[in-house]
Coordinates of C-alpha atoms in Angstrom, one line a residue:
Chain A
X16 CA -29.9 -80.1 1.4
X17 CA -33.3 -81.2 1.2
X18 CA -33.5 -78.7 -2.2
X19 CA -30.8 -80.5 -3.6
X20 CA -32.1 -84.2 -2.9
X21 CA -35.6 -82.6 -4.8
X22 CA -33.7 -81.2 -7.7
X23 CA -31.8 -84.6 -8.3
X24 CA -35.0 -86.6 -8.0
X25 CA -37.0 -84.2 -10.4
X26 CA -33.6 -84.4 -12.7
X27 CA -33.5 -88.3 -12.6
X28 CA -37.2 -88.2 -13.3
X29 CA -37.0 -85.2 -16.2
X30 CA -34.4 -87.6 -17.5
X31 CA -36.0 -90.7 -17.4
X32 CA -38.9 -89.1 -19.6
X33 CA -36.5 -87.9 -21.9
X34 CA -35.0 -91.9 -22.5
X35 CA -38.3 -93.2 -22.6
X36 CA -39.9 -90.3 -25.1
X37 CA -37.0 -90.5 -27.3
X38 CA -36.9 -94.5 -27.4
X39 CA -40.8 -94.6 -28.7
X40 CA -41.0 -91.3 -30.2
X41 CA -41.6 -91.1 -34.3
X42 CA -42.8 -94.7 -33.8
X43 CA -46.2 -95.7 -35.5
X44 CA -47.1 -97.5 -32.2
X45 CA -45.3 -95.5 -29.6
X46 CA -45.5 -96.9 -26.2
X47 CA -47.5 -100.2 -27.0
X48 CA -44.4 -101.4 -27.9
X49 CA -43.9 -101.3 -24.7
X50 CA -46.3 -104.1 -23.8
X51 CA -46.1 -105.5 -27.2
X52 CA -42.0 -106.4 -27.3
X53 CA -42.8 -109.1 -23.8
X54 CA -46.1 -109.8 -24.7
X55 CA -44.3 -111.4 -28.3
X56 CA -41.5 -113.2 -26.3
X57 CA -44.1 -114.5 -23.7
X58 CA -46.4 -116.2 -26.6
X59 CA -42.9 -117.7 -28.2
X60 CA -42.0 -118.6 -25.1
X61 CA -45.2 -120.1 -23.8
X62 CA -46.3 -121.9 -26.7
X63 CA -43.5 -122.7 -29.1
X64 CA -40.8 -123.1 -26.7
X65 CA -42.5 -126.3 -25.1
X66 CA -42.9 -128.1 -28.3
X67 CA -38.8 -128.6 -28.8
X68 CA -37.4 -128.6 -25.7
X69 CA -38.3 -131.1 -22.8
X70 CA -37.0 -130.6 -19.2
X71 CA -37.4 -131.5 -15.4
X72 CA -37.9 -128.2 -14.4
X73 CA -41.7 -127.5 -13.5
X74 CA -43.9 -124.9 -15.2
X75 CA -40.9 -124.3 -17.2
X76 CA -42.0 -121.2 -19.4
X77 CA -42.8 -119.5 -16.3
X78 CA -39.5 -120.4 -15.0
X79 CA -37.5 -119.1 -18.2
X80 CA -39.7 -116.0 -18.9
X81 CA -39.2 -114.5 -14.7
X82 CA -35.7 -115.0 -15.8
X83 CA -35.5 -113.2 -19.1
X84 CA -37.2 -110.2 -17.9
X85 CA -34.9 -109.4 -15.2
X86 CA -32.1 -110.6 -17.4
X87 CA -33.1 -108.3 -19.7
X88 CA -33.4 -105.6 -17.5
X89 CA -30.1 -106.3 -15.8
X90 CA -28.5 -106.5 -19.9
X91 CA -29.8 -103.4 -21.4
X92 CA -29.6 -101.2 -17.6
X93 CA -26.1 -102.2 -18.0
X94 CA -24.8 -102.2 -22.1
X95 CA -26.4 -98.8 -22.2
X96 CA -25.6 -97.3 -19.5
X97 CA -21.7 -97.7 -19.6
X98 CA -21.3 -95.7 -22.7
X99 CA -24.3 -93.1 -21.5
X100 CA -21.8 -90.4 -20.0
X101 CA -19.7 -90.2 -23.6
X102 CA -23.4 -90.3 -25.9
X103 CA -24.3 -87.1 -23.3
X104 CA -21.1 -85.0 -23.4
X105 CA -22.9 -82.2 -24.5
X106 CA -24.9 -82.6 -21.0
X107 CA -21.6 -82.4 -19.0
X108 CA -20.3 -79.8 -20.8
X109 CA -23.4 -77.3 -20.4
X110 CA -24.0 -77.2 -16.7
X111 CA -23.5 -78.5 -13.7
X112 CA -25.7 -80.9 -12.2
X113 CA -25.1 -84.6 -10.5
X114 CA -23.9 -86.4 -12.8
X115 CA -25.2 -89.2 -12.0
X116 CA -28.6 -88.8 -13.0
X117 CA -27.0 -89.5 -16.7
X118 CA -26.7 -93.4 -16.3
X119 CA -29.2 -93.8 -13.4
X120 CA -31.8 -92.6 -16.0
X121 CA -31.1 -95.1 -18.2
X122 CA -31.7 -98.1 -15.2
X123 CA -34.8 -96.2 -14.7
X124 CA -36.2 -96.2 -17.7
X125 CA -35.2 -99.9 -18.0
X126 CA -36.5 -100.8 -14.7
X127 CA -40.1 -98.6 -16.4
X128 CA -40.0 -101.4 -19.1
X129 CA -39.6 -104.0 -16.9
X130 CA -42.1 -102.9 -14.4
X131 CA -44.9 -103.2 -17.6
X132 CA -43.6 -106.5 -18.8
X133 CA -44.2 -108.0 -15.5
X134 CA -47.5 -107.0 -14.8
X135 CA -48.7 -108.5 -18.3
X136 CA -46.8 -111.7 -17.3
X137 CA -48.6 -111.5 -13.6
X138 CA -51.9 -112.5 -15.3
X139 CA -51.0 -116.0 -16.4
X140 CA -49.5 -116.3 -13.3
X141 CA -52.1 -115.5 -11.5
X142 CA -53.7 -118.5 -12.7
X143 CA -50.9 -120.9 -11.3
X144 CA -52.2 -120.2 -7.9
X145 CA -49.0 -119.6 -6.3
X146 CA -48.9 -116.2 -5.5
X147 CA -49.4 -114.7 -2.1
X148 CA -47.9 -112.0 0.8
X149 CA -45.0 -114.2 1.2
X150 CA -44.4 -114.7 -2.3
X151 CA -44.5 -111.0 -2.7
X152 CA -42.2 -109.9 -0.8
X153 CA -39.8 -112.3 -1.8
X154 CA -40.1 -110.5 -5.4
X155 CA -40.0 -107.8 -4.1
X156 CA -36.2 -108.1 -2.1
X157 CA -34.8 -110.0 -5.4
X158 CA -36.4 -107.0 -7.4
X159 CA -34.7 -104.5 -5.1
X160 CA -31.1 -106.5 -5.0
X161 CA -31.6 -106.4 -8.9
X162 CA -32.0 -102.7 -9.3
X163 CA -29.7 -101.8 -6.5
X164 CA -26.7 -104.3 -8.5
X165 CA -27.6 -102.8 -12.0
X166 CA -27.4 -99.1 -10.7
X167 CA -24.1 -99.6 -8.7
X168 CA -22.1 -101.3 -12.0
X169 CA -24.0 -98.7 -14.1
X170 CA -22.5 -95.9 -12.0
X171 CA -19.1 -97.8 -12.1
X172 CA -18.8 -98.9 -15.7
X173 CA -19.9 -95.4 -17.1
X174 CA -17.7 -93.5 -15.3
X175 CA -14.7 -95.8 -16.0
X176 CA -15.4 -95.7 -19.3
X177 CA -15.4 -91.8 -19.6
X178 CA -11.5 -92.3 -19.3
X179 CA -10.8 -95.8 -20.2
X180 CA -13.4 -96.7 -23.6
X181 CA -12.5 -100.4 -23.1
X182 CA -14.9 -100.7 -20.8
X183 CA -17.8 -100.8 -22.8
X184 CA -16.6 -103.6 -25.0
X185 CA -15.8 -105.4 -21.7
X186 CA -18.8 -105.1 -20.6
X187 CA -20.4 -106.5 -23.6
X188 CA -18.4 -109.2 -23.5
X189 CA -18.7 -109.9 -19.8
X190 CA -22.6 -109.6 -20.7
X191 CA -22.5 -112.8 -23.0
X192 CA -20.6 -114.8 -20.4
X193 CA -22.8 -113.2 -17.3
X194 CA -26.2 -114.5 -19.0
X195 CA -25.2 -118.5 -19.1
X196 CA -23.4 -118.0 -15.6
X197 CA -26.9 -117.1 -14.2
X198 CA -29.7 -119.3 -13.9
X199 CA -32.4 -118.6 -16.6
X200 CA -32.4 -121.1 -18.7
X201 CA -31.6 -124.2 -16.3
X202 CA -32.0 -124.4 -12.4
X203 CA -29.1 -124.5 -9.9
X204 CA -30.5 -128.0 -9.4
X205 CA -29.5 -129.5 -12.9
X206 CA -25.5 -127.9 -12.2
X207 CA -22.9 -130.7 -10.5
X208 CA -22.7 -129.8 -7.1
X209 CA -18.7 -129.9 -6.7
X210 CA -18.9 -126.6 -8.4
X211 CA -22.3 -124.9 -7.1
X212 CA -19.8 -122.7 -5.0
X213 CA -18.7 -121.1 -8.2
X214 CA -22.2 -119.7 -7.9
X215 CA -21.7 -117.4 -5.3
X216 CA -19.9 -114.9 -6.5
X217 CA -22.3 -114.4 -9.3
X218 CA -25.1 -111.9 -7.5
X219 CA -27.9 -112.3 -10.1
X220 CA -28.2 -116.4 -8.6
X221 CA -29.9 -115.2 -5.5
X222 CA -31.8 -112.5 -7.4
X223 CA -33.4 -114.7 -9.6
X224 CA -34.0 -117.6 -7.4
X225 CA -35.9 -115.6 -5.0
X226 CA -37.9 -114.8 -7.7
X227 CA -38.2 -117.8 -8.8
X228 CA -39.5 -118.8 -5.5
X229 CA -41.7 -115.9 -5.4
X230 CA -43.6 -117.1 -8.4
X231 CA -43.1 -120.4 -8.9
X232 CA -42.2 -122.4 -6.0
X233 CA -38.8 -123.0 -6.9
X234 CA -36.5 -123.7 -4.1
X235 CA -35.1 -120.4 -2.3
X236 CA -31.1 -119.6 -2.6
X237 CA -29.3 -121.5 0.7
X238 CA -28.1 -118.9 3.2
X239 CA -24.3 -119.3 2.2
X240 CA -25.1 -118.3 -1.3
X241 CA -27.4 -115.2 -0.1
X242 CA -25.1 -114.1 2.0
X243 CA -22.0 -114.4 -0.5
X244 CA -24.5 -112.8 -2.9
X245 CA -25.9 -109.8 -1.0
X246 CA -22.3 -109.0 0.2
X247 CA -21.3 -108.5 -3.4
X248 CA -24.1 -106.2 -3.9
X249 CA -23.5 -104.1 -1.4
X250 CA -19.6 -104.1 -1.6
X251 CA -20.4 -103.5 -5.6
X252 CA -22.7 -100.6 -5.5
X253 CA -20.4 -98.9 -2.6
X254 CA -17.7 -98.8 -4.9
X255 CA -19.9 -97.8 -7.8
X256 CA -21.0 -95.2 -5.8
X257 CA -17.2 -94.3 -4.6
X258 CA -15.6 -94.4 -7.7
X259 CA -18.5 -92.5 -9.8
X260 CA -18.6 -89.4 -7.5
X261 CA -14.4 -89.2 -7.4
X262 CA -14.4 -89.6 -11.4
X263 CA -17.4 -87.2 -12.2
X264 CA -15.5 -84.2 -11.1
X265 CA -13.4 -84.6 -14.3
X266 CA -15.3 -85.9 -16.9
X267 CA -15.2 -83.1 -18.6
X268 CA -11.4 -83.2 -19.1
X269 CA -12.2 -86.3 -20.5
X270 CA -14.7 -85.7 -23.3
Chain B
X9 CA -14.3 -69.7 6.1
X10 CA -15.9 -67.1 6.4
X11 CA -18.2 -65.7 3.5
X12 CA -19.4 -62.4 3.3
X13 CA -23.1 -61.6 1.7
X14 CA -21.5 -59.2 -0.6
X15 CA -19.4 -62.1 -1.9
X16 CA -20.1 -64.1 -5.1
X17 CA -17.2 -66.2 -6.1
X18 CA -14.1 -66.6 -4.0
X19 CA -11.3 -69.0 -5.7
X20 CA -8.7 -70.3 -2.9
X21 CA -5.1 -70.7 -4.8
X22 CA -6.9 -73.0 -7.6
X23 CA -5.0 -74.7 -9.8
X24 CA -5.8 -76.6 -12.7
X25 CA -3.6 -79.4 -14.6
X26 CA -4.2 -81.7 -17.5
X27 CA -3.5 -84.6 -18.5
X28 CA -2.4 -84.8 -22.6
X29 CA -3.8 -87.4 -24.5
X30 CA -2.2 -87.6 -27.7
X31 CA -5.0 -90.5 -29.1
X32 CA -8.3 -92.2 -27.6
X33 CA -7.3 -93.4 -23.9
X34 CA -7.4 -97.2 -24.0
X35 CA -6.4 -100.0 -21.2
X36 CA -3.4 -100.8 -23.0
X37 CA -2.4 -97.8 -23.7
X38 CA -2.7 -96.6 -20.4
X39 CA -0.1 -99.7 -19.0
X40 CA 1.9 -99.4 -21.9
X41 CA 2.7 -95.9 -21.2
X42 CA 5.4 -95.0 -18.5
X43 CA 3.7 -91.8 -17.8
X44 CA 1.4 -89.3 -19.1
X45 CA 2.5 -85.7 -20.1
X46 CA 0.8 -83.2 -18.3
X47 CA 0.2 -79.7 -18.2
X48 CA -0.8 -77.2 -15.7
X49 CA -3.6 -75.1 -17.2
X50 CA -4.5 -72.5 -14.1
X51 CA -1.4 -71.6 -11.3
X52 CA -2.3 -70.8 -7.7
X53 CA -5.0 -68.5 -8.7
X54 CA -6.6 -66.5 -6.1
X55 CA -9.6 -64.7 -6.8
X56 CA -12.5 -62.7 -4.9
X57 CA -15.3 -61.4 -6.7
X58 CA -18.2 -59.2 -5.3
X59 CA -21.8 -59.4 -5.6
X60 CA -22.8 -56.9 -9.0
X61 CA -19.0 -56.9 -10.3
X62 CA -18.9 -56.7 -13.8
X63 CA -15.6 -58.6 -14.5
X64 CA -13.2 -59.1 -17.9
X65 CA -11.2 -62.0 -18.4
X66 CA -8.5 -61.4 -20.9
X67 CA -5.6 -62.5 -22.0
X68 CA -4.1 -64.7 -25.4
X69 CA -5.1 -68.1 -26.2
X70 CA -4.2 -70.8 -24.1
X71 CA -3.8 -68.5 -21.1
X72 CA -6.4 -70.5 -19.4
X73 CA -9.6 -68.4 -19.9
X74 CA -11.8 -71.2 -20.9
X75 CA -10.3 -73.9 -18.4
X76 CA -11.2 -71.2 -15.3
X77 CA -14.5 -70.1 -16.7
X78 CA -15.3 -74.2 -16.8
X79 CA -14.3 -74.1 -12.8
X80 CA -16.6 -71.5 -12.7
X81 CA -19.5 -73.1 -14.3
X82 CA -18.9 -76.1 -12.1
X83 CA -18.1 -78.0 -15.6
X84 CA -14.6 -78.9 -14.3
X85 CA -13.3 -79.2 -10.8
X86 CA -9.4 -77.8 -10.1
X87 CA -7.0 -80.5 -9.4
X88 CA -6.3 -78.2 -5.9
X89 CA -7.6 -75.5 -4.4
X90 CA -11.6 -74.5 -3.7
X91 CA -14.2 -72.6 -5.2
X92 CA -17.1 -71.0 -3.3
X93 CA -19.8 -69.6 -5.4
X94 CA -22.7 -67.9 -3.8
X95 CA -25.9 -68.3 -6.4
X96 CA -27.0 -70.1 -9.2
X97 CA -24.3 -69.4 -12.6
X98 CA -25.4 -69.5 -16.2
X99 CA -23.3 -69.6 -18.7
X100 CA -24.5 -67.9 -21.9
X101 CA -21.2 -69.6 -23.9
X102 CA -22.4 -72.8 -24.9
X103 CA -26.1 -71.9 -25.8
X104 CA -26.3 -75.2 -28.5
X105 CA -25.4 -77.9 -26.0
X106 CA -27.4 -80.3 -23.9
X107 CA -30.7 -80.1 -26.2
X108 CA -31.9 -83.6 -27.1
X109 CA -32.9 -84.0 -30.7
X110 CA -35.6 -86.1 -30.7
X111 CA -37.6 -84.1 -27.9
X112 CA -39.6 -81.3 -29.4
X113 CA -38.8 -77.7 -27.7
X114 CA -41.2 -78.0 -25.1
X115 CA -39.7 -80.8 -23.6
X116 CA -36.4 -79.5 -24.0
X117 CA -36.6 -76.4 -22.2
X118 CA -37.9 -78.5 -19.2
X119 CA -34.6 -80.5 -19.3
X120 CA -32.5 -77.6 -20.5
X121 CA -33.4 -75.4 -17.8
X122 CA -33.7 -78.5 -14.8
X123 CA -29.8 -78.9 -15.6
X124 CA -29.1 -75.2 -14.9
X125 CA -30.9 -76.2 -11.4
X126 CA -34.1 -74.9 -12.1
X127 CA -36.9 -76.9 -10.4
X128 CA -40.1 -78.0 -12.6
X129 CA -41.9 -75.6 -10.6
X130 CA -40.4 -72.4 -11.3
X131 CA -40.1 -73.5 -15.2
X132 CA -43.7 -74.1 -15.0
X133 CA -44.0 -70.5 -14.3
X134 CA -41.4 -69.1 -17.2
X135 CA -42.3 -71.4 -19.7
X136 CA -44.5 -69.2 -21.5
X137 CA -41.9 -66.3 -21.0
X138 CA -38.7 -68.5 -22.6
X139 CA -41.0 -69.9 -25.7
X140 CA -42.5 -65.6 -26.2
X141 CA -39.0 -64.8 -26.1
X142 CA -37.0 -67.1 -28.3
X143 CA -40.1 -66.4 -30.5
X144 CA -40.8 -69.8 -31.4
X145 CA -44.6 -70.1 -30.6
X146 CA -45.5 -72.2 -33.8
X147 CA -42.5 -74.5 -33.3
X148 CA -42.2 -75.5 -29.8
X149 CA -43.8 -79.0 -30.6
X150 CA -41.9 -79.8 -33.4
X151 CA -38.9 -82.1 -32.3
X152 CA -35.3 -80.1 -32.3
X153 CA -34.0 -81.8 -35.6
X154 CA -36.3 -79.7 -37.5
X155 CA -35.0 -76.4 -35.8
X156 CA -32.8 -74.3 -38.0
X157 CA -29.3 -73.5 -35.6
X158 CA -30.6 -70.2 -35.0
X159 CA -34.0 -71.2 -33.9
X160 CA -31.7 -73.3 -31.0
X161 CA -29.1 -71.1 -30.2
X162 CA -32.4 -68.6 -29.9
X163 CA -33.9 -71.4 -27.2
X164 CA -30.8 -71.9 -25.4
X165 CA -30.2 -68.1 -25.2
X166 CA -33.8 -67.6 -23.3
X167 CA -33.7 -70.5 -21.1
X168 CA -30.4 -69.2 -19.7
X169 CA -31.6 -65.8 -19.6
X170 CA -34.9 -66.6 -17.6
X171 CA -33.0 -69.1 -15.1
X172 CA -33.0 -65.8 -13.2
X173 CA -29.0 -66.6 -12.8
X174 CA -27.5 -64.7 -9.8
X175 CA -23.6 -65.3 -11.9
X176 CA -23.7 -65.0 -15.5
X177 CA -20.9 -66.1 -17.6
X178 CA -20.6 -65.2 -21.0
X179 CA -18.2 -64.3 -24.3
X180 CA -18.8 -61.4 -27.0
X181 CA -19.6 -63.6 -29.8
X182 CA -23.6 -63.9 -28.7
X183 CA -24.5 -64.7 -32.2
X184 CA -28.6 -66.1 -31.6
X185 CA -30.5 -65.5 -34.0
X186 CA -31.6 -63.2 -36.8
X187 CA -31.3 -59.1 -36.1
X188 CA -34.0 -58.6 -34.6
X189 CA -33.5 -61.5 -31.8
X190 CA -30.0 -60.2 -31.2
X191 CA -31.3 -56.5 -30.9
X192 CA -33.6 -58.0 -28.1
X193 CA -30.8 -60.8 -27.0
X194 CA -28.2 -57.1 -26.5
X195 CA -31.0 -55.4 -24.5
X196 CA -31.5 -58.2 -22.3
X197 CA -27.9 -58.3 -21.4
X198 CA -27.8 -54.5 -21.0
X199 CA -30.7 -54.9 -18.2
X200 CA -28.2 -57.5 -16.7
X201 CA -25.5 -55.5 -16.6
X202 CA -27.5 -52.2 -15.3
X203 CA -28.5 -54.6 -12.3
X204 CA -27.1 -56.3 -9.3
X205 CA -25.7 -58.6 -11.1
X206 CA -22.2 -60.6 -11.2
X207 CA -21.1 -60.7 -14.5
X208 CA -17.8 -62.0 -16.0
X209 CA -16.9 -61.8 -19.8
X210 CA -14.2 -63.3 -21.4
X211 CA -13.4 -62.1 -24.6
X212 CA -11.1 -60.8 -27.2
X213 CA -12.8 -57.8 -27.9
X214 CA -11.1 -55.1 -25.7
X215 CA -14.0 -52.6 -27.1
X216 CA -16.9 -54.8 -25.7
X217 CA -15.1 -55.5 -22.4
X218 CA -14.5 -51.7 -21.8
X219 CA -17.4 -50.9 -22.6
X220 CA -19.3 -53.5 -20.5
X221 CA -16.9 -54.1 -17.5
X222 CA -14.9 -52.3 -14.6
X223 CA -12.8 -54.5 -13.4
X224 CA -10.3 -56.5 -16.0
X225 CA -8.5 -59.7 -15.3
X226 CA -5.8 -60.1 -17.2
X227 CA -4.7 -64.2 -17.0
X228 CA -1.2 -65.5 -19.0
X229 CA 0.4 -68.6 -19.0
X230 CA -2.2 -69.3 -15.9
X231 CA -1.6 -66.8 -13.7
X232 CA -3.1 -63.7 -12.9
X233 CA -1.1 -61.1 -14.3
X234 CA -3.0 -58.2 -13.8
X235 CA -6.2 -57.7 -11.7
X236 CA -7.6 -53.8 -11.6
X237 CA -9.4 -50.7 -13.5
X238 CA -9.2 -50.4 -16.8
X239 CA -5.6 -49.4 -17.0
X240 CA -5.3 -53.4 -17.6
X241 CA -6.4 -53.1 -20.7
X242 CA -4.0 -50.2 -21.6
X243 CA -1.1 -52.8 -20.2
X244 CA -2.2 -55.7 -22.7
X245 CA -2.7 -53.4 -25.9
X246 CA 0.7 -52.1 -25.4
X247 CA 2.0 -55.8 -24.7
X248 CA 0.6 -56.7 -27.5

């Protein structure tokens, strides 16, 4: 038992490497595009952004950029992992070995990226002055309800889409709708209030409100909304889970 | 249940059906449809094997070899029925798959040989064994695209055989490599089939699997039809 927890661990982590090698591999500048693809958006975002648009929302790059990187986190986690179990049928079909370590791979090298990205964008925010203990933890809970939600639809949407390859254009299409349904680039405050419950049943508004809080100040999610929110993670990733392991014993019939 | 030491696979009246897709499975499709046709690869199979048997699998195509040597491997799980396997099983059938492109053959075998359950550990300690024996010291930084198909099926071949499998499943078409790699690749699998190893073939060549085996399976339609000495062989030439 405890074997087979290592082996899946060492597998995820074997696996990870491979996504992350092969996504910077037979580049010029390997991984410091790493830092170099936020690093870009943050200068654009920072200092270009601010001369067109004009809002209420204080330290409004900040605000859009804490968004964006778990946004795009959340985005690419989720667009490639769906189709992840068809790219590696030549995976299933050698061995076996948990499955799952296909699409969690892929959220783990994401979450790698994203991990990097936001410690370059910690420095100027270190200079704002608001961080502290509190504020840290409060990242870190959103961060965890992020990764928790992207691996639980990942498991779900890649193994649905084994058997039904709709899937991944639905996804893609629910990703378009899912980024202006979340608050990155205005705040809950600016939406009319007679529909703020809509809000609820969209899990990323709590996740990137707490860390909107964490690092700017920004007024934390109201308890109805967690709650709504962290229910749907949980009931979410249980039924990723579900489904994935009942599905995975076939995927080869499949491919 | 109760499982002996001496066993190595027991299959409990396993059987194995599929659904026919006759085009890409989409949403629509699958609402638009009344219901899918299906088939029933593998019957009610019951099967004990020992520790060190040296089985045969034979039988014509679409008897249901491949779809019970996939159970086997853990590739495919029956639709009823269980499967205890005591041991770690390679299968030597699909040597090309599961090698990532861009890696180089380092890498690979790490990942190669983690999804055959190996733990980075023990492929620390074999590494330099698989890369002297797939004889690819020069190579095995260059990234997989630039390896000729022999050169892989030569890679897969010795990660499987160094996985120090306790099962090995494998066909008589083992065709890695150059001469001289399947001279050594044929002596390798005649030191697995001198030791106390479980072994199950399935081929069409009847003079390889007498040769190489004692006990013959012979599976039509998916059944077992006969399950003994080599007398089954005798059986299905005359059937034939």
């Amino acid at each position: 038992m405890i074997n087979q927890a290592l082996h899946f661990w060492e597998l995820l982590w074997e696996m990870t490497e491979k996504e992350l090698r092969a996504r910077y591999k037979h580049t010029v500048f390997g991984f410091l595009w790493l830092v170099a693809n936020p690093a870009l958006q943050m200068l654009i975002i920072g200092f270009i952004f601010p001369l067109f648009f004009e809002t209420q929302i204080e330290h409004y790059s900040f605000y859009l950029f804490t968004g964006l990187l778990a946004w795009n986190f959340f985005s690419l986690s989720l667009s490639k992992a769906t189709p992840s179990i068809v790219f590696e049928r030549s995976l299933v079909k050698k061995a076996m070995f948990p499955r799952a370590v296909i699409p969690l791979s892929i959220v783990m090298s994401n979450f790698i990226n994203y991990t990097v990205a936001l410690v370059i964008f910690l420095i100027p925010v270190l200079f704002l002055n608001t961080l502290s203990l509190k504020s840290c933890i409060f990242f870190l809970v959103g961060m965890t309800a992020l990764v928790v939600l992207a691996a639980g639809i990942s498991l779900l949407t890649s193994a649905l889409n084994v058997r039904y390859r709709d899937i991944n254009f639905f996804v893609q299409a629910l990703l378009i709708i899912w980024f202006y349904a979340t608050p990155i680039v205005y705040a809950p405050s600016q939406l009319p209030e007679a529909l703020l419950w809509l809000w609820r049943f969209n899990p990323l508004t709590s996740v990137i409100q707490l860390m909107h809080h964490a690092l700017i100040q920004a007024p934390l999610p109201d308890a109805i909304l967690l709650s709504y929110n962290a229910l749907i993670i949980v009931a979410v990733s249980v039924i990723g889970v579900y489904i994935f392991s009942k599905e995975s014993k076939n995927f080869d019939d499949w491919l | 249940m109760k499982t002996y030491p001496t066993l190595a696979i027991q299959l409990n009246d396993i059987s194995k059906k599929y659904e026919i897709h006759h085009d890409k499975p989409t949403l629509v499709e699958r609402f638009s449809k009344e219901k899918n046709e299906t088939f029933w690869a593998l019957k009610n199979i019951n099967l004990t094997i020992n520790k060190g048997e040296k089985i045969g699998i034979i039988g014509s195509n679409g008897s249901g070899k491949t779809t019970l040597l996939k159970i086997l491997a853990g590739i495919t799980t029956p639709t009823s029925g269980d499967v205890h396997i005591q041991g770690r099983i390679v299968s030597l059938i699909d040597l090309g798959a599961g090698f990532h492109a861009d890696l180089s053959g380092y890498q690979n075998i790490y990942l190669n040989a983690m999804l055959l359950g190996l733990s980075r550990k023990e492929i620390n300690e074999r590494v330099q064994q698989i890369i002297t024996f797939a004889d690819l010291k020069q190579f095995i930084d260059a990234p997989l695209f630039t390896y000729s198909n022999g050169m892989m099926l030569r890679l897969g071949f010795s990660i499987a055989v160094h996985a120090q499998p306790d099962i090995l499943l494998l066909d008589e078409n083992l065709s890695a490599g150059d001469n001289a790699f399947q001279k050594r690749a044929a002596e390798r699998l005649r030191v697995f089939f001198r030791k106390e190893l479980t072994i199950v073939v399935v081929s069409h060549n009847i003079a390889y699997i007498r040769k190489m085996c004692s006990r013959i399976i012979w599976i039509d339609k998916g059944s077992v039809l006969a399950d003994g000495n080599h007398q089954v062989l005798h059986k299905y030439l005359k059937r034939k």
